PDB file of C-alpha atoms in Angstrom:
ATOM      1  CA  ILE A 144      25.930  65.348  -2.737  1.00 92.00           C
ATOM      2  CA  SER A 145      29.682  65.836  -2.595  1.00 91.00           C
ATOM      3  CA  ALA A 146      30.495  62.447  -1.386  1.00 90.00           C
ATOM      4  CA  ILE A 147      28.151  60.908  -3.885  1.00 90.00           C
ATOM      5  CA  SER A 148      29.657  62.982  -6.592  1.00 88.00           C
ATOM      6  CA  ASP A 149      33.264  61.558  -5.589  1.00 86.00           C
ATOM      7  CA  ALA A 150      31.812  58.254  -5.136  1.00 81.00           C
ATOM      8  CA  ILE A 151      30.520  58.152  -8.612  1.00 82.00           C
ATOM      9  CA  ALA A 152      33.666  59.126 -10.123  1.00 80.00           C
ATOM     10  CA  THR A 153      35.544  56.631  -8.112  1.00 76.00           C
ATOM     11  CA  LEU A 154      33.237  54.052  -9.376  1.00 71.00           C
ATOM     12  CA  GLU A 155      33.591  55.478 -13.166  1.00 70.00           C
ATOM     13  CA  SER A 156      37.614  55.230 -12.799  1.00 65.00           C
ATOM     14  CA  VAL A 157      37.603  51.699 -12.263  1.00 57.00           C
ATOM     15  CA  GLU A 158      38.738  49.530 -14.661  1.00 56.00           C
ATOM     16  CA  GLY A 159      37.067  45.968 -15.052  1.00 54.00           C
ATOM     17  CA  ASP A 160      33.968  44.494 -16.301  1.00 54.00           C
ATOM     18  CA  PRO A 161      31.279  43.298 -13.699  1.00 47.00           C
ATOM     19  CA  THR A 162      30.508  40.594 -16.179  1.00 56.00           C
ATOM     20  CA  PRO A 163      32.764  37.373 -16.435  1.00 67.00           C
ATOM     21  CA  SER A 164      35.824  37.511 -18.586  1.00 84.00           C
ATOM     22  CA  ALA A 165      35.762  35.576 -22.043  1.00 88.00           C
ATOM     23  CA  GLU A 166      38.773  33.760 -20.570  1.00 89.00           C
ATOM     24  CA  VAL A 167      36.406  32.427 -17.686  1.00 90.00           C
ATOM     25  CA  LEU A 168      33.555  31.468 -19.887  1.00 92.00           C
ATOM     26  CA  THR A 169      36.007  29.855 -22.608  1.00 94.00           C
ATOM     27  CA  ARG A 170      37.781  27.768 -19.614  1.00 93.00           C
ATOM     28  CA  GLU A 171      34.854  26.701 -17.683  1.00 92.00           C
ATOM     29  CA  VAL A 172      32.670  26.007 -20.619  1.00 93.00           C
ATOM     30  CA  ALA A 173      35.472  23.733 -21.766  1.00 94.00           C
ATOM     31  CA  ARG A 174      35.842  22.010 -18.291  1.00 92.00           C
ATOM     32  CA  LEU A 175      32.122  21.154 -18.022  1.00 91.00           C
ATOM     33  CA  LEU A 176      31.246  20.174 -21.620  1.00 91.00           C
ATOM     34  CA  GLY A 177      34.687  17.992 -21.862  1.00 90.00           C
ATOM     35  CA  ARG A 178      35.650  19.696 -25.180  1.00 91.00           C
ATOM     36  CA  SER A 179      37.151  22.784 -26.225  1.00 92.00           C
ATOM     37  CA  GLU A 180      36.045  23.902 -29.644  1.00 95.00           C
ATOM     38  CA  LEU A 181      34.011  26.939 -28.109  1.00 96.00           C
ATOM     39  CA  GLU A 182      35.867  30.108 -27.497  1.00 95.00           C
ATOM     40  CA  PHE A 183      34.603  33.436 -26.141  1.00 94.00           C
ATOM     41  CA  HIS A 184      36.036  36.885 -27.065  1.00 91.00           C
ATOM     42  CA  ALA A 185      35.218  39.970 -25.490  1.00 86.00           C
ATOM     43  CA  LEU A 186      34.338  42.697 -28.545  1.00 84.00           C
ATOM     44  CA  ASP A 187      32.871  46.283 -28.004  1.00 79.00           C
ATOM     45  CA  GLY A 188      31.393  45.295 -24.442  1.00 75.00           C
ATOM     46  CA  LYS A 189      29.728  41.642 -26.035  1.00 82.00           C
ATOM     47  CA  TYR A 190      30.890  38.104 -26.561  1.00 86.00           C
ATOM     48  CA  VAL A 191      31.806  36.665 -29.641  1.00 91.00           C
ATOM     49  CA  VAL A 192      31.350  33.053 -29.602  1.00 94.00           C
ATOM     50  CA  THR A 193      33.422  30.900 -31.770  1.00 96.00           C
ATOM     51  CA  ARG A 194      33.554  27.301 -32.414  1.00 96.00           C
ATOM     52  CA  ASP A 195      36.688  25.944 -34.007  1.00 95.00           C
ATOM     53  CA  GLY A 196      37.455  29.514 -35.345  1.00 92.00           C
ATOM     54  CA  GLU A 197      34.563  30.274 -36.809  1.00 94.00           C
ATOM     55  CA  PRO A 198      31.172  31.936 -35.577  1.00 94.00           C
ATOM     56  CA  ALA A 199      29.669  29.385 -33.439  1.00 94.00           C
ATOM     57  CA  THR A 200      25.837  28.908 -35.009  1.00 91.00           C
ATOM     58  CA  GLY A 201      23.290  26.602 -33.618  1.00 92.00           C
ATOM     59  CA  LEU A 202      24.233  26.313 -29.985  1.00 93.00           C
ATOM     60  CA  SER A 203      22.578  23.154 -28.787  1.00 90.00           C
ATOM     61  CA  VAL A 204      20.226  23.709 -25.615  1.00 88.00           C
ATOM     62  CA  GLY A 205      23.065  22.131 -23.464  1.00 87.00           C
ATOM     63  CA  GLU A 206      25.547  24.602 -24.307  1.00 91.00           C
ATOM     64  CA  ARG A 207      23.327  27.539 -24.160  1.00 91.00           C
ATOM     65  CA  THR A 208      22.468  26.144 -20.328  1.00 90.00           C
ATOM     66  CA  VAL A 209      25.955  25.688 -19.438  1.00 92.00           C
ATOM     67  CA  ILE A 210      27.292  29.042 -20.724  1.00 92.00           C
ATOM     68  CA  THR A 211      24.197  30.911 -19.077  1.00 90.00           C
ATOM     69  CA  LEU A 212      24.741  28.985 -15.958  1.00 91.00           C
ATOM     70  CA  ILE A 213      28.429  30.085 -15.739  1.00 91.00           C
ATOM     71  CA  HIS A 214      28.008  33.879 -16.737  1.00 88.00           C
ATOM     72  CA  PHE A 215      25.082  33.615 -13.943  1.00 88.00           C
ATOM     73  CA  LEU A 216      27.174  32.364 -11.526  1.00 87.00           C
ATOM     74  CA  GLU A 217      30.190  34.452 -12.018  1.00 84.00           C
ATOM     75  CA  GLY A 218      28.019  37.109 -11.500  1.00 81.00           C
ATOM     76  CA  VAL A 219      26.832  35.823  -8.362  1.00 82.00           C
ATOM     77  CA  SER A 220      30.606  35.137  -7.062  1.00 79.00           C
ATOM     78  CA  ARG A 221      31.187  39.040  -7.840  1.00 76.00           C
ATOM     79  CA  HIS A 222      28.097  40.548  -5.888  1.00 74.00           C
ATOM     80  CA  ASP A 223      29.421  43.192  -4.029  1.00 72.00           C
ATOM     81  CA  ARG A 224      28.441  41.753  -0.612  1.00 72.00           C
ATOM     82  CA  VAL A 225      29.887  44.997   1.588  1.00 74.00           C
ATOM     83  CA  SER A 226      26.692  47.232  -0.085  1.00 76.00           C
ATOM     84  CA  ARG A 227      24.066  44.651  -0.695  1.00 76.00           C
ATOM     85  CA  GLY A 228      24.472  41.915   1.777  1.00 81.00           C
ATOM     86  CA  ASN A 229      24.963  37.680   0.811  1.00 83.00           C
ATOM     87  CA  PRO A 230      22.682  36.838  -2.293  1.00 84.00           C
ATOM     88  CA  ILE A 231      20.035  34.607  -2.346  1.00 88.00           C
ATOM     89  CA  VAL A 232      20.218  32.180  -5.501  1.00 89.00           C
ATOM     90  CA  VAL A 233      17.623  30.304  -7.204  1.00 92.00           C
ATOM     91  CA  ILE A 234      18.544  27.658 -10.174  1.00 91.00           C
ATOM     92  CA  ASP A 235      15.770  26.259 -11.997  1.00 91.00           C
ATOM     93  CA  ASP A 236      16.776  22.756 -13.217  1.00 87.00           C
ATOM     94  CA  PRO A 237      20.192  23.123 -14.382  1.00 87.00           C
ATOM     95  CA  VAL A 238      20.821  19.894 -15.299  1.00 85.00           C
ATOM     96  CA  SER A 239      17.512  18.761 -17.845  1.00 80.00           C
ATOM     97  CA  SER A 240      18.775  19.525 -20.770  1.00 74.00           C
ATOM     98  CA  LEU A 241      22.478  18.232 -20.607  1.00 78.00           C
ATOM     99  CA  ASP A 242      24.147  14.999 -21.123  1.00 74.00           C
ATOM    100  CA  SER A 243      24.160  12.832 -17.933  1.00 74.00           C
ATOM    101  CA  ASN A 244      27.933  12.855 -18.441  1.00 74.00           C
ATOM    102  CA  VAL A 245      27.572  16.492 -17.658  1.00 82.00           C
ATOM    103  CA  PHE A 246      25.324  16.288 -14.701  1.00 81.00           C
ATOM    104  CA  MET A 247      28.499  15.834 -11.924  1.00 84.00           C
ATOM    105  CA  GLY A 248      30.255  18.725 -13.149  1.00 87.00           C
ATOM    106  CA  ILE A 249      27.382  21.126 -13.502  1.00 89.00           C
ATOM    107  CA  SER A 250      26.436  19.964  -9.601  1.00 88.00           C
ATOM    108  CA  THR A 251      29.836  20.234  -8.351  1.00 88.00           C
ATOM    109  CA  TYR A 252      30.024  23.511  -9.987  1.00 88.00           C
ATOM    110  CA  ILE A 253      27.089  24.978  -8.667  1.00 89.00           C
ATOM    111  CA  TRP A 254      27.747  23.654  -4.937  1.00 87.00           C
ATOM    112  CA  THR A 255      31.717  25.063  -5.061  1.00 85.00           C
ATOM    113  CA  VAL A 256      30.116  28.629  -6.454  1.00 82.00           C
ATOM    114  CA  ALA A 257      27.350  28.749  -3.792  1.00 77.00           C
ATOM    115  CA  THR A 258      29.775  27.571  -0.871  1.00 76.00           C
ATOM    116  CA  ARG A 259      32.568  29.815  -1.734  1.00 75.00           C
ATOM    117  CA  ALA A 260      30.457  32.966  -2.844  1.00 66.00           C
ATOM    118  CA  ASP A 261      28.459  33.133   0.734  1.00 78.00           C
ATOM    119  CA  VAL A 262      25.594  32.444  -0.507  1.00 82.00           C
ATOM    120  CA  ASP A 263      22.628  33.188   2.298  1.00 85.00           C
ATOM    121  CA  GLN A 264      20.267  30.869   0.630  1.00 87.00           C
ATOM    122  CA  LEU A 265      20.399  28.617  -2.504  1.00 88.00           C
ATOM    123  CA  MET A 266      17.117  27.294  -3.857  1.00 91.00           C
ATOM    124  CA  LEU A 267      17.862  24.683  -6.356  1.00 90.00           C
ATOM    125  CA  LEU A 268      14.861  23.474  -8.444  1.00 92.00           C
ATOM    126  CA  THR A 269      15.257  20.221 -10.133  1.00 90.00           C
ATOM    127  CA  HIS A 270      12.788  17.044 -11.860  1.00 89.00           C
ATOM    128  CA  ASN A 271      16.385  15.145 -12.169  1.00 87.00           C
ATOM    129  CA  PHE A 272      16.324  12.511  -8.851  1.00 89.00           C
ATOM    130  CA  GLU A 273      19.784  11.838  -9.131  1.00 87.00           C
ATOM    131  CA  LEU A 274      20.522  15.349  -8.547  1.00 88.00           C
ATOM    132  CA  PHE A 275      18.100  15.799  -5.887  1.00 90.00           C
ATOM    133  CA  LYS A 276      19.634  12.547  -4.298  1.00 90.00           C
ATOM    134  CA  GLN A 277      23.498  13.895  -4.533  1.00 87.00           C
ATOM    135  CA  TRP A 278      22.176  17.434  -3.170  1.00 88.00           C
ATOM    136  CA  ASP A 279      20.593  15.250  -0.196  1.00 89.00           C
ATOM    137  CA  VAL A 280      23.848  13.923   0.425  1.00 89.00           C
ATOM    138  CA  GLN A 281      25.971  16.667   0.427  1.00 85.00           C
ATOM    139  CA  LEU A 282      23.593  18.606   2.407  1.00 86.00           C
ATOM    140  CA  GLU A 283      23.287  15.763   5.182  1.00 87.00           C
ATOM    141  CA  SER A 284      27.099  15.806   5.723  1.00 84.00           C
ATOM    142  CA  LEU A 285      27.385  19.772   5.490  1.00 77.00           C
ATOM    143  CA  HIS A 286      25.149  19.661   8.703  1.00 71.00           C
ATOM    144  CA  ARG A 287      27.418  17.194  10.485  1.00 70.00           C
TER     145      ARG A 287
END
């Protein structure tokens, strides 16, 4: 009990937020969408999203998809592998609601995080044949 109490006290004194920083969301959303009008600010443990300095309302499905994907993959990259092991990641159709010009960036972002984060298994579900084809080629070259 003493060891567990000490471990809890240590964890409670660690500074930082396990969710991605507002800076990461702002930077990666701008990079993947190719435009920088959306910004994220941390406030009371939540995010405030602004568009050109005003509260962002009516985010498109594509914008919401990119934000959710970045948030999720940042959580994967911060996963505690020591106590929990390497994660198994399932991503369902990440490009269906996105413009075709964002497709390659999303695919590359997923590939980079999955290979960098020591993911044990990645299941990528898609209806997009181009995404499937690209991953098929990448996986084939990975096995060489």
